[in-house]
N, CA, C and O atoms as a CHARMM CRD file, in Angstrom:
* protein
*
  356
    1    1 MET  N      0.84400  -1.17400   0.00000 PROA 1      0.00000
    2    1 MET  CA     0.00000   0.00000   0.00000 PROA 1      0.00000
    3    1 MET  C      0.89300   1.24300   0.00000 PROA 1      0.00000
    4    1 MET  O      1.86300   1.31800   0.75500 PROA 1      0.00000
    5    2 LYS  N      0.56700   2.19700  -0.83400 PROA 2      0.00000
    6    2 LYS  CA     1.33400   3.43900  -0.93400 PROA 2      0.00000
    7    2 LYS  C      0.94500   4.39500   0.19400 PROA 2      0.00000
    8    2 LYS  O     -0.18400   4.34300   0.68100 PROA 2      0.00000
    9    3 PRO  N      1.87300   5.27200   0.61800 PROA 3      0.00000
   10    3 PRO  CA     1.55200   6.23300   1.68600 PROA 3      0.00000
   11    3 PRO  C      0.31000   7.07400   1.39100 PROA 3      0.00000
   12    3 PRO  O     -0.46800   7.35300   2.30400 PROA 3      0.00000
   13    4 ASP  N      0.10600   7.48300   0.14500 PROA 4      0.00000
   14    4 ASP  CA    -1.07800   8.27900  -0.19700 PROA 4      0.00000
   15    4 ASP  C     -2.36000   7.46600  -0.03100 PROA 4      0.00000
   16    4 ASP  O     -3.39800   8.01600   0.33600 PROA 4      0.00000
   17    5 ASP  N     -2.29300   6.14700  -0.30200 PROA 5      0.00000
   18    5 ASP  CA    -3.45600   5.28500  -0.10600 PROA 5      0.00000
   19    5 ASP  C     -3.82800   5.21400   1.37600 PROA 5      0.00000
   20    5 ASP  O     -5.00800   5.20100   1.72400 PROA 5      0.00000
   21    6 LEU  N     -2.81400   5.16800   2.24800 PROA 6      0.00000
   22    6 LEU  CA    -3.07600   5.13600   3.68700 PROA 6      0.00000
   23    6 LEU  C     -3.75900   6.41300   4.15200 PROA 6      0.00000
   24    6 LEU  O     -4.63200   6.37500   5.02000 PROA 6      0.00000
   25    7 LYS  N     -3.36200   7.54300   3.57600 PROA 7      0.00000
   26    7 LYS  CA    -3.97800   8.81900   3.95600 PROA 7      0.00000
   27    7 LYS  C     -5.46000   8.85800   3.57900 PROA 7      0.00000
   28    7 LYS  O     -6.26000   9.49300   4.26700 PROA 7      0.00000
   29    8 LYS  N     -5.82500   8.18200   2.49000 PROA 8      0.00000
   30    8 LYS  CA    -7.20200   8.19100   2.00900 PROA 8      0.00000
   31    8 LYS  C     -8.08100   7.12800   2.66300 PROA 8      0.00000
   32    8 LYS  O     -9.30700   7.21000   2.60300 PROA 8      0.00000
   33    9 ALA  N     -7.45900   6.13800   3.28100 PROA 9      0.00000
   34    9 ALA  CA    -8.22300   5.02400   3.87000 PROA 9      0.00000
   35    9 ALA  C     -9.06900   5.52600   5.04100 PROA 9      0.00000
   36    9 ALA  O     -8.62600   6.40100   5.78500 PROA 9      0.00000
   37   10 PRO  N    -10.27900   4.98800   5.21600 PROA 10     0.00000
   38   10 PRO  CA   -11.11200   5.40700   6.34600 PROA 10     0.00000
   39   10 PRO  C    -10.45100   5.03000   7.66600 PROA 10     0.00000
   40   10 PRO  O     -9.81600   3.98100   7.77600 PROA 10     0.00000
   41   11 LYS  N    -10.60500   5.88300   8.65500 PROA 11     0.00000
   42   11 LYS  CA   -10.00700   5.67000   9.96700 PROA 11     0.00000
   43   11 LYS  C    -11.10500   5.42600  10.99700 PROA 11     0.00000
   44   11 LYS  O    -12.12000   6.12300  11.00700 PROA 11     0.00000
   45   12 LEU  N    -10.89900   4.44000  11.85700 PROA 12     0.00000
   46   12 LEU  CA   -11.80500   4.14900  12.95400 PROA 12     0.00000
   47   12 LEU  C    -11.00900   4.19100  14.24900 PROA 12     0.00000
   48   12 LEU  O     -9.84100   3.80300  14.27800 PROA 12     0.00000
   49   13 PHE  N    -11.63300   4.65600  15.31100 PROA 13     0.00000
   50   13 PHE  CA   -11.01400   4.63100  16.62500 PROA 13     0.00000
   51   13 PHE  C    -11.21800   3.24000  17.19800 PROA 13     0.00000
   52   13 PHE  O    -12.35300   2.77800  17.31000 PROA 13     0.00000
   53   14 CYS  N    -10.14300   2.57100  17.55900 PROA 14     0.00000
   54   14 CYS  CA   -10.22700   1.22300  18.10600 PROA 14     0.00000
   55   14 CYS  C    -10.55200   1.30100  19.59100 PROA 14     0.00000
   56   14 CYS  O     -9.79100   1.87000  20.37500 PROA 14     0.00000
   57   15 GLU  N    -11.69200   0.72400  19.97200 PROA 15     0.00000
   58   15 GLU  CA   -12.12800   0.74400  21.37200 PROA 15     0.00000
   59   15 GLU  C    -11.69400  -0.49100  22.13400 PROA 15     0.00000
   60   15 GLU  O    -11.42900  -0.42100  23.33500 PROA 15     0.00000
   61   16 THR  N    -11.61800  -1.62200  21.44700 PROA 16     0.00000
   62   16 THR  CA   -11.31000  -2.87600  22.11300 PROA 16     0.00000
   63   16 THR  C    -10.39000  -3.71900  21.24600 PROA 16     0.00000
   64   16 THR  O    -10.56100  -3.79600  20.03000 PROA 16     0.00000
   65   17 ILE  N     -9.41500  -4.34900  21.88300 PROA 17     0.00000
   66   17 ILE  CA    -8.51500  -5.27600  21.20100 PROA 17     0.00000
   67   17 ILE  C     -8.60100  -6.61300  21.92600 PROA 17     0.00000
   68   17 ILE  O     -8.46500  -6.67300  23.14800 PROA 17     0.00000
   69   18 ASN  N     -8.82300  -7.67200  21.17800 PROA 18     0.00000
   70   18 ASN  CA    -8.82900  -9.02300  21.73400 PROA 18     0.00000
   71   18 ASN  C     -7.86600  -9.87600  20.92700 PROA 18     0.00000
   72   18 ASN  O     -7.80400  -9.77700  19.70100 PROA 18     0.00000
   73   19 ILE  N     -7.11600 -10.71600  21.63100 PROA 19     0.00000
   74   19 ILE  CA    -6.14700 -11.58800  20.96700 PROA 19     0.00000
   75   19 ILE  C     -6.29900 -13.00200  21.49900 PROA 19     0.00000
   76   19 ILE  O     -6.39600 -13.21300  22.70800 PROA 19     0.00000
   77   20 GLY  N     -6.31900 -13.95400  20.60300 PROA 20     0.00000
   78   20 GLY  CA    -6.33000 -15.36100  20.95500 PROA 20     0.00000
   79   20 GLY  C     -5.30100 -16.07700  20.09200 PROA 20     0.00000
   80   20 GLY  O     -4.77100 -15.49600  19.14500 PROA 20     0.00000
   81   21 PHE  N     -5.01800 -17.32400  20.41200 PROA 21     0.00000
   82   21 PHE  CA    -4.02000 -18.03600  19.61800 PROA 21     0.00000
   83   21 PHE  C     -4.23600 -19.53300  19.65000 PROA 21     0.00000
   84   21 PHE  O     -4.89700 -20.08100  20.53200 PROA 21     0.00000
   85   22 SER  N     -3.65500 -20.16500  18.66100 PROA 22     0.00000
   86   22 SER  CA    -3.56300 -21.61600  18.57900 PROA 22     0.00000
   87   22 SER  C     -2.08200 -21.89900  18.30800 PROA 22     0.00000
   88   22 SER  O     -1.29900 -20.95700  18.19200 PROA 22     0.00000
   89   23 PRO  N     -1.68300 -23.15000  18.20600 PROA 23     0.00000
   90   23 PRO  CA    -0.27300 -23.40300  17.88300 PROA 23     0.00000
   91   23 PRO  C      0.15100 -22.84900  16.51900 PROA 23     0.00000
   92   23 PRO  O      1.33400 -22.59100  16.29800 PROA 23     0.00000
   93   24 GLU  N     -0.80200 -22.66600  15.60700 PROA 24     0.00000
   94   24 GLU  CA    -0.46000 -22.24600  14.24900 PROA 24     0.00000
   95   24 GLU  C     -0.54700 -20.74500  13.99600 PROA 24     0.00000
   96   24 GLU  O      0.18000 -20.22300  13.15100 PROA 24     0.00000
   97   25 TYR  N     -1.42800 -20.03600  14.71700 PROA 25     0.00000
   98   25 TYR  CA    -1.61400 -18.62100  14.40400 PROA 25     0.00000
   99   25 TYR  C     -2.21900 -17.86400  15.57800 PROA 25     0.00000
  100   25 TYR  O     -2.74100 -18.45400  16.52400 PROA 25     0.00000
  101   26 PHE  N     -2.13200 -16.54800  15.49000 PROA 26     0.00000
  102   26 PHE  CA    -2.77500 -15.64000  16.43300 PROA 26     0.00000
  103   26 PHE  C     -3.96400 -14.99900  15.73400 PROA 26     0.00000
  104   26 PHE  O     -3.91400 -14.74100  14.53100 PROA 26     0.00000
  105   27 ILE  N     -5.02800 -14.74100  16.47600 PROA 27     0.00000
  106   27 ILE  CA    -6.18100 -14.01200  15.96800 PROA 27     0.00000
  107   27 ILE  C     -6.20700 -12.68300  16.71300 PROA 27     0.00000
  108   27 ILE  O     -6.19700 -12.65700  17.94300 PROA 27     0.00000
  109   28 VAL  N     -6.24100 -11.58800  15.97200 PROA 28     0.00000
  110   28 VAL  CA    -6.30000 -10.24700  16.55900 PROA 28     0.00000
  111   28 VAL  C     -7.60500  -9.61200  16.10000 PROA 28     0.00000
  112   28 VAL  O     -7.83800  -9.45400  14.90100 PROA 28     0.00000
  113   29 ALA  N     -8.45400  -9.24700  17.05800 PROA 29     0.00000
  114   29 ALA  CA    -9.73400  -8.61100  16.75100 PROA 29     0.00000
  115   29 ALA  C     -9.69400  -7.17500  17.25300 PROA 29     0.00000
  116   29 ALA  O     -9.43900  -6.93100  18.43200 PROA 29     0.00000
  117   30 LEU  N     -9.94500  -6.22300  16.35600 PROA 30     0.00000
  118   30 LEU  CA    -9.98300  -4.80400  16.67400 PROA 30     0.00000
  119   30 LEU  C    -11.40900  -4.32500  16.45100 PROA 30     0.00000
  120   30 LEU  O    -11.94700  -4.47300  15.35400 PROA 30     0.00000
  121   31 SER  N    -12.02900  -3.74900  17.48500 PROA 31     0.00000
  122   31 SER  CA   -13.41500  -3.33500  17.31300 PROA 31     0.00000
  123   31 SER  C    -13.61300  -1.85700  17.60900 PROA 31     0.00000
  124   31 SER  O    -12.90100  -1.24400  18.40300 PROA 31     0.00000
  125   32 SER  N    -14.61500  -1.32000  16.92900 PROA 32     0.00000
  126   32 SER  CA   -15.03500   0.06800  17.08800 PROA 32     0.00000
  127   32 SER  C    -16.55400   0.07400  16.99700 PROA 32     0.00000
  128   32 SER  O    -17.12000  -0.11100  15.91900 PROA 32     0.00000
  129   33 GLY  N    -17.21300   0.28700  18.13400 PROA 33     0.00000
  130   33 GLY  CA   -18.66800   0.22800  18.13400 PROA 33     0.00000
  131   33 GLY  C    -19.12700  -1.15100  17.73100 PROA 33     0.00000
  132   33 GLY  O    -18.70000  -2.14300  18.32100 PROA 33     0.00000
  133   34 SER  N    -19.99100  -1.23400  16.73600 PROA 34     0.00000
  134   34 SER  CA   -20.49200  -2.53500  16.28800 PROA 34     0.00000
  135   34 SER  C    -19.68100  -3.10100  15.12800 PROA 34     0.00000
  136   34 SER  O    -20.03300  -4.14700  14.58400 PROA 34     0.00000
  137   35 GLN  N    -18.60000  -2.42600  14.74200 PROA 35     0.00000
  138   35 GLN  CA   -17.75200  -2.91100  13.65000 PROA 35     0.00000
  139   35 GLN  C    -16.50200  -3.55600  14.22000 PROA 35     0.00000
  140   35 GLN  O    -15.99100  -3.12800  15.25500 PROA 35     0.00000
  141   36 ALA  N    -16.01100  -4.58500  13.54600 PROA 36     0.00000
  142   36 ALA  CA   -14.78100  -5.23900  13.96700 PROA 36     0.00000
  143   36 ALA  C    -13.99800  -5.71000  12.75500 PROA 36     0.00000
  144   36 ALA  O    -14.57000  -6.07500  11.72700 PROA 36     0.00000
  145   37 SER  N    -12.69000  -5.69600  12.89200 PROA 37     0.00000
  146   37 SER  CA   -11.80000  -6.29000  11.90400 PROA 37     0.00000
  147   37 SER  C    -11.01800  -7.37400  12.62000 PROA 37     0.00000
  148   37 SER  O    -10.48700  -7.15800  13.70900 PROA 37     0.00000
  149   38 ILE  N    -10.95200  -8.54100  11.99900 PROA 38     0.00000
  150   38 ILE  CA   -10.26900  -9.66900  12.61600 PROA 38     0.00000
  151   38 ILE  C     -9.15400 -10.11400  11.68000 PROA 38     0.00000
  152   38 ILE  O     -9.36400 -10.30700  10.48200 PROA 38     0.00000
  153   39 TYR  N     -7.96700 -10.27300  12.25300 PROA 39     0.00000
  154   39 TYR  CA    -6.78200 -10.62900  11.48100 PROA 39     0.00000
  155   39 TYR  C     -6.16800 -11.90100  12.03600 PROA 39     0.00000
  156   39 TYR  O     -6.12400 -12.08900  13.25200 PROA 39     0.00000
  157   40 SER  N     -5.69400 -12.77500  11.15800 PROA 40     0.00000
  158   40 SER  CA    -4.91300 -13.94900  11.54000 PROA 40     0.00000
  159   40 SER  C     -3.46000 -13.65900  11.20700 PROA 40     0.00000
  160   40 SER  O     -3.14400 -13.21300  10.10400 PROA 40     0.00000
  161   41 LEU  N     -2.57800 -13.91400  12.16600 PROA 41     0.00000
  162   41 LEU  CA    -1.15200 -13.67900  11.95700 PROA 41     0.00000
  163   41 LEU  C     -0.35900 -14.91000  12.38000 PROA 41     0.00000
  164   41 LEU  O     -0.71800 -15.58300  13.34600 PROA 41     0.00000
  165   42 THR  N      0.70900 -15.19800  11.66200 PROA 42     0.00000
  166   42 THR  CA     1.59000 -16.28100  12.06200 PROA 42     0.00000
  167   42 THR  C      2.32300 -15.85400  13.33600 PROA 42     0.00000
  168   42 THR  O      2.38800 -14.66000  13.63000 PROA 42     0.00000
  169   43 PRO  N      2.86900 -16.79100  14.08900 PROA 43     0.00000
  170   43 PRO  CA     3.66200 -16.40200  15.25800 PROA 43     0.00000
  171   43 PRO  C      4.82000 -15.45800  14.89200 PROA 43     0.00000
  172   43 PRO  O      5.15900 -14.55800  15.66000 PROA 43     0.00000
  173   44 GLN  N      5.41200 -15.67000  13.73000 PROA 44     0.00000
  174   44 GLN  CA     6.51000 -14.79700  13.30200 PROA 44     0.00000
  175   44 GLN  C      6.01900 -13.37500  13.04500 PROA 44     0.00000
  176   44 GLN  O      6.68600 -12.40800  13.41400 PROA 44     0.00000
  177   45 HSD  N      4.85200 -13.25100  12.41200 PROA 45     0.00000
  178   45 HSD  CA     4.30500 -11.91900  12.15800 PROA 45     0.00000
  179   45 HSD  C      3.92300 -11.21500  13.46300 PROA 45     0.00000
  180   45 HSD  O      4.16000 -10.01600  13.60400 PROA 45     0.00000
  181   46 ILE  N      3.34000 -11.93900  14.41000 PROA 46     0.00000
  182   46 ILE  CA     2.94500 -11.30100  15.66500 PROA 46     0.00000
  183   46 ILE  C      4.18800 -10.86400  16.43700 PROA 46     0.00000
  184   46 ILE  O      4.16200  -9.83500  17.11200 PROA 46     0.00000
  185   47 GLN  N      5.28400 -11.63500  16.34500 PROA 47     0.00000
  186   47 GLN  CA     6.53000 -11.24000  17.00600 PROA 47     0.00000
  187   47 GLN  C      7.08400  -9.96400  16.38100 PROA 47     0.00000
  188   47 GLN  O      7.54400  -9.07200  17.09400 PROA 47     0.00000
  189   48 ARG  N      7.04100  -9.87300  15.05400 PROA 48     0.00000
  190   48 ARG  CA     7.51100  -8.65200  14.38600 PROA 48     0.00000
  191   48 ARG  C      6.62800  -7.46400  14.74800 PROA 48     0.00000
  192   48 ARG  O      7.12700  -6.35700  14.94800 PROA 48     0.00000
  193   49 LEU  N      5.30400  -7.69100  14.83300 PROA 49     0.00000
  194   49 LEU  CA     4.39200  -6.62900  15.24400 PROA 49     0.00000
  195   49 LEU  C      4.72500  -6.17100  16.66100 PROA 49     0.00000
  196   49 LEU  O      4.75000  -4.97000  16.93200 PROA 49     0.00000
  197   50 HSD  N      4.97800  -7.10100  17.55500 PROA 50     0.00000
  198   50 HSD  CA     5.35200  -6.80400  18.93200 PROA 50     0.00000
  199   50 HSD  C      6.61200  -5.93100  18.97500 PROA 50     0.00000
  200   50 HSD  O      6.65700  -4.92500  19.68400 PROA 50     0.00000
  201   51 GLU  N      7.62100  -6.32300  18.21900 PROA 51     0.00000
  202   51 GLU  CA     8.86700  -5.55200  18.18400 PROA 51     0.00000
  203   51 GLU  C      8.63800  -4.16100  17.59800 PROA 51     0.00000
  204   51 GLU  O      9.16400  -3.17700  18.11600 PROA 51     0.00000
  205   52 TYR  N      7.86200  -4.07400  16.52900 PROA 52     0.00000
  206   52 TYR  CA     7.59000  -2.78500  15.89400 PROA 52     0.00000
  207   52 TYR  C      6.80800  -1.86800  16.83700 PROA 52     0.00000
  208   52 TYR  O      7.13500  -0.68800  16.95900 PROA 52     0.00000
  209   53 LEU  N      5.78400  -2.39600  17.50100 PROA 53     0.00000
  210   53 LEU  CA     5.01600  -1.57900  18.44700 PROA 53     0.00000
  211   53 LEU  C      5.90300  -1.10600  19.59900 PROA 53     0.00000
  212   53 LEU  O      5.80300   0.04500  20.02300 PROA 53     0.00000
  213   54 GLY  N      6.76800  -1.98300  20.10600 PROA 54     0.00000
  214   54 GLY  CA     7.68700  -1.59500  21.17500 PROA 54     0.00000
  215   54 GLY  C      8.57900  -0.43500  20.75500 PROA 54     0.00000
  216   54 GLY  O      8.78200   0.50900  21.52000 PROA 54     0.00000
  217   55 THR  N      9.10400  -0.50700  19.55000 PROA 55     0.00000
  218   55 THR  CA     9.95400   0.57500  19.02700 PROA 55     0.00000
  219   55 THR  C      9.16200   1.86800  18.89500 PROA 55     0.00000
  220   55 THR  O      9.64700   2.93000  19.28700 PROA 55     0.00000
  221   56 GLN  N      7.95400   1.79600  18.35000 PROA 56     0.00000
  222   56 GLN  CA     7.13600   2.98900  18.16100 PROA 56     0.00000
  223   56 GLN  C      6.72500   3.60700  19.50300 PROA 56     0.00000
  224   56 GLN  O      6.69400   4.83000  19.64100 PROA 56     0.00000
  225   57 ILE  N      6.40800   2.75600  20.49400 PROA 57     0.00000
  226   57 ILE  CA     6.03400   3.27000  21.81700 PROA 57     0.00000
  227   57 ILE  C      7.21800   3.98400  22.45800 PROA 57     0.00000
  228   57 ILE  O      7.04400   5.04700  23.05500 PROA 57     0.00000
  229   58 LYS  N      8.41800   3.41800  22.34700 PROA 58     0.00000
  230   58 LYS  CA     9.61900   4.08000  22.89000 PROA 58     0.00000
  231   58 LYS  C      9.82200   5.44700  22.24600 PROA 58     0.00000
  232   58 LYS  O     10.12200   6.41900  22.94000 PROA 58     0.00000
  233   59 GLU  N      9.66500   5.52900  20.94100 PROA 59     0.00000
  234   59 GLU  CA     9.81900   6.81300  20.23600 PROA 59     0.00000
  235   59 GLU  C      8.75700   7.81600  20.70400 PROA 59     0.00000
  236   59 GLU  O      9.06400   8.98500  20.94200 PROA 59     0.00000
  237   60 TYR  N      7.52500   7.35900  20.83400 PROA 60     0.00000
  238   60 TYR  CA     6.43600   8.22200  21.29600 PROA 60     0.00000
  239   60 TYR  C      6.75700   8.76400  22.69000 PROA 60     0.00000
  240   60 TYR  O      6.62100   9.96000  22.94800 PROA 60     0.00000
  241   61 GLU  N      7.18800   7.86200  23.58900 PROA 61     0.00000
  242   61 GLU  CA     7.45400   8.26600  24.96800 PROA 61     0.00000
  243   61 GLU  C      8.64900   9.19700  25.07300 PROA 61     0.00000
  244   61 GLU  O      8.69700  10.02200  25.98500 PROA 61     0.00000
  245   62 LYS  N      9.61000   9.09300  24.17400 PROA 62     0.00000
  246   62 LYS  CA    10.72700  10.05400  24.14400 PROA 62     0.00000
  247   62 LYS  C     10.21400  11.46100  23.86000 PROA 62     0.00000
  248   62 LYS  O     10.70000  12.43500  24.43400 PROA 62     0.00000
  249   63 LYS  N      9.23700  11.55800  22.98000 PROA 63     0.00000
  250   63 LYS  CA     8.69900  12.86500  22.57400 PROA 63     0.00000
  251   63 LYS  C      7.61600  13.38300  23.49900 PROA 63     0.00000
  252   63 LYS  O      7.53000  14.58900  23.73100 PROA 63     0.00000
  253   64 HSD  N      6.77600  12.48200  24.04000 PROA 64     0.00000
  254   64 HSD  CA     5.57400  12.91400  24.75300 PROA 64     0.00000
  255   64 HSD  C      5.48200  12.46400  26.20800 PROA 64     0.00000
  256   64 HSD  O      4.53300  12.83100  26.90000 PROA 64     0.00000
  257   65 GLY  N      6.43900  11.68200  26.68400 PROA 65     0.00000
  258   65 GLY  CA     6.39100  11.18600  28.05400 PROA 65     0.00000
  259   65 GLY  C      5.77500   9.80700  28.13400 PROA 65     0.00000
  260   65 GLY  O      5.19900   9.29800  27.17300 PROA 65     0.00000
  261   66 VAL  N      5.91300   9.21600  29.31400 PROA 66     0.00000
  262   66 VAL  CA     5.43600   7.85000  29.54200 PROA 66     0.00000
  263   66 VAL  C      3.92000   7.77700  29.39300 PROA 66     0.00000
  264   66 VAL  O      3.19400   8.65600  29.85700 PROA 66     0.00000
  265   67 ILE  N      3.46300   6.73400  28.75100 PROA 67     0.00000
  266   67 ILE  CA     2.02800   6.49700  28.56200 PROA 67     0.00000
  267   67 ILE  C      1.50900   5.75900  29.79300 PROA 67     0.00000
  268   67 ILE  O      1.92000   4.62800  30.05100 PROA 67     0.00000
  269   68 PRO  N      0.60300   6.39200  30.56500 PROA 68     0.00000
  270   68 PRO  CA     0.05900   5.68000  31.71700 PROA 68     0.00000
  271   68 PRO  C     -1.00700   4.69100  31.25900 PROA 68     0.00000
  272   68 PRO  O     -2.05000   5.08800  30.73900 PROA 68     0.00000
  273   69 ALA  N     -0.74300   3.41200  31.45300 PROA 69     0.00000
  274   69 ALA  CA    -1.70400   2.39200  31.02100 PROA 69     0.00000
  275   69 ALA  C     -1.55500   1.17400  31.91100 PROA 69     0.00000
  276   69 ALA  O     -0.45800   0.85100  32.36700 PROA 69     0.00000
  277   70 SER  N     -2.66100   0.51000  32.15100 PROA 70     0.00000
  278   70 SER  CA    -2.62400  -0.74800  32.89200 PROA 70     0.00000
  279   70 SER  C     -3.58800  -1.71600  32.23000 PROA 70     0.00000
  280   70 SER  O     -4.56800  -1.31200  31.60400 PROA 70     0.00000
  281   71 THR  N     -3.29800  -2.98500  32.37700 PROA 71     0.00000
  282   71 THR  CA    -4.15200  -4.02100  31.79900 PROA 71     0.00000
  283   71 THR  C     -5.10100  -4.52300  32.87000 PROA 71     0.00000
  284   71 THR  O     -4.65400  -4.92700  33.94400 PROA 71     0.00000
  285   72 PRO  N     -6.40300  -4.50800  32.60500 PROA 72     0.00000
  286   72 PRO  CA    -7.34400  -5.04100  33.60100 PROA 72     0.00000
  287   72 PRO  C     -7.09700  -6.53200  33.82000 PROA 72     0.00000
  288   72 PRO  O     -6.70000  -7.24400  32.89800 PROA 72     0.00000
  289   73 LYS  N     -7.32900  -6.99000  35.02300 PROA 73     0.00000
  290   73 LYS  CA    -7.15700  -8.41300  35.32500 PROA 73     0.00000
  291   73 LYS  C     -8.33700  -9.20100  34.77800 PROA 73     0.00000
  292   73 LYS  O     -9.42400  -8.65600  34.58800 PROA 73     0.00000
  293   74 ALA  N     -8.11800 -10.47600  34.52700 PROA 74     0.00000
  294   74 ALA  CA    -9.14800 -11.39900  34.05000 PROA 74     0.00000
  295   74 ALA  C     -9.77600 -10.94700  32.73800 PROA 74     0.00000
  296   74 ALA  O    -10.99900 -10.94000  32.59900 PROA 74     0.00000
  297   75 VAL  N     -8.93500 -10.56800  31.77200 PROA 75     0.00000
  298   75 VAL  CA    -9.43700 -10.20700  30.45300 PROA 75     0.00000
  299   75 VAL  C     -9.88700 -11.48400  29.75400 PROA 75     0.00000
  300   75 VAL  O     -9.12100 -12.44200  29.65300 PROA 75     0.00000
  301   76 VAL  N    -11.10500 -11.49900  29.28100 PROA 76     0.00000
  302   76 VAL  CA   -11.65000 -12.67200  28.59400 PROA 76     0.00000
  303   76 VAL  C    -11.68100 -12.38800  27.10300 PROA 76     0.00000
  304   76 VAL  O    -12.34400 -11.45100  26.65700 PROA 76     0.00000
  305   77 SER  N    -10.97500 -13.18500  26.34500 PROA 77     0.00000
  306   77 SER  CA   -10.94800 -13.03900  24.89900 PROA 77     0.00000
  307   77 SER  C    -12.13000 -13.78400  24.28900 PROA 77     0.00000
  308   77 SER  O    -12.38300 -14.93100  24.65500 PROA 77     0.00000
  309   78 PRO  N    -12.85700 -13.15700  23.36600 PROA 78     0.00000
  310   78 PRO  CA   -13.96800 -13.86400  22.73200 PROA 78     0.00000
  311   78 PRO  C    -13.50900 -14.94000  21.75100 PROA 78     0.00000
  312   78 PRO  O    -14.31000 -15.77100  21.32400 PROA 78     0.00000
  313   79 VAL  N    -12.22400 -14.93000  21.39000 PROA 79     0.00000
  314   79 VAL  CA   -11.73500 -15.91900  20.42600 PROA 79     0.00000
  315   79 VAL  C    -10.91700 -17.02700  21.07100 PROA 79     0.00000
  316   79 VAL  O    -10.53300 -17.98000  20.39400 PROA 79     0.00000
  317   80 GLN  N    -10.64500 -16.92100  22.36700 PROA 80     0.00000
  318   80 GLN  CA    -9.87900 -17.95800  23.04500 PROA 80     0.00000
  319   80 GLN  C    -10.58900 -18.32000  24.33600 PROA 80     0.00000
  320   80 GLN  O    -10.61100 -17.52300  25.27500 PROA 80     0.00000
  321   81 ARG  N    -11.16300 -19.49300  24.39600 PROA 81     0.00000
  322   81 ARG  CA   -11.98200 -19.87900  25.53900 PROA 81     0.00000
  323   81 ARG  C    -11.38200 -21.04800  26.33800 PROA 81     0.00000
  324   81 ARG  O    -12.12700 -21.75900  27.01400 PROA 81     0.00000
  325   82 THR  N    -10.08100 -21.26400  26.28000 PROA 82     0.00000
  326   82 THR  CA    -9.46100 -22.29200  27.10700 PROA 82     0.00000
  327   82 THR  C     -9.34600 -21.73900  28.51300 PROA 82     0.00000
  328   82 THR  O     -8.68000 -20.72100  28.69700 PROA 82     0.00000
  329   83 ASN  N     -9.94500 -22.34000  29.49300 PROA 83     0.00000
  330   83 ASN  CA    -9.93600 -21.87800  30.88200 PROA 83     0.00000
  331   83 ASN  C    -10.49200 -20.47500  31.05400 PROA 83     0.00000
  332   83 ASN  O     -9.80600 -19.63100  31.63000 PROA 83     0.00000
  333   84 PRO  N    -11.70100 -20.18200  30.58300 PROA 84     0.00000
  334   84 PRO  CA   -12.25300 -18.84800  30.81000 PROA 84     0.00000
  335   84 PRO  C    -12.51200 -18.64000  32.30400 PROA 84     0.00000
  336   84 PRO  O    -12.82200 -19.60000  33.00800 PROA 84     0.00000
  337   85 PRO  N    -12.39100 -17.39600  32.80300 PROA 85     0.00000
  338   85 PRO  CA   -12.66000 -17.17100  34.21500 PROA 85     0.00000
  339   85 PRO  C    -14.10400 -17.50600  34.55000 PROA 85     0.00000
  340   85 PRO  O    -15.00100 -17.30600  33.73100 PROA 85     0.00000
  341   86 SER  N    -14.32200 -18.00900  35.74100 PROA 86     0.00000
  342   86 SER  CA   -15.69500 -18.30000  36.16500 PROA 86     0.00000
  343   86 SER  C    -16.31200 -17.03900  36.73500 PROA 86     0.00000
  344   86 SER  O    -15.61900 -16.04300  36.94000 PROA 86     0.00000
  345   87 ALA  N    -17.61000 -17.07400  36.99100 PROA 87     0.00000
  346   87 ALA  CA   -18.30000 -15.91000  37.55500 PROA 87     0.00000
  347   87 ALA  C    -17.77400 -15.57000  38.93600 PROA 87     0.00000
  348   87 ALA  O    -17.94600 -14.44300  39.40000 PROA 87     0.00000
  349   88 LEU  N    -17.13100 -16.53000  39.60700 PROA 88     0.00000
  350   88 LEU  CA   -16.63200 -16.29800  40.96100 PROA 88     0.00000
  351   88 LEU  C    -15.18800 -15.80600  40.98100 PROA 88     0.00000
  352   88 LEU  O    -14.70700 -15.37700  42.03000 PROA 88     0.00000
  353   89 SER  N    -14.49500 -15.85600  39.86700 PROA 89     0.00000
  354   89 SER  CA   -13.08700 -15.45200  39.88700 PROA 89     0.00000
  355   89 SER  C    -12.91400 -13.98600  39.60200 PROA 89     0.00000
  356   89 SER  O    -11.78800 -13.49000  39.58300 PROA 89     0.00000
């Protein structure tokens, strides 16, 4: 995709990210309101994405300061249901 094509592509604010995996691939679901995009990535691609995001976050924080963020406990992925938390956990 060319840079000009990216500028013209519609943009959505991502409200929720869910990730699940199997031995063969990762599933990444990005949702905005009632719309969602779901992507399958190989373990190698998800590792490269992880490294790229880490680099971009470091650059952002150099310019704008540390991003205050925390991950809620007991996140339940809609695409990965191995050992889902019970109502009591």
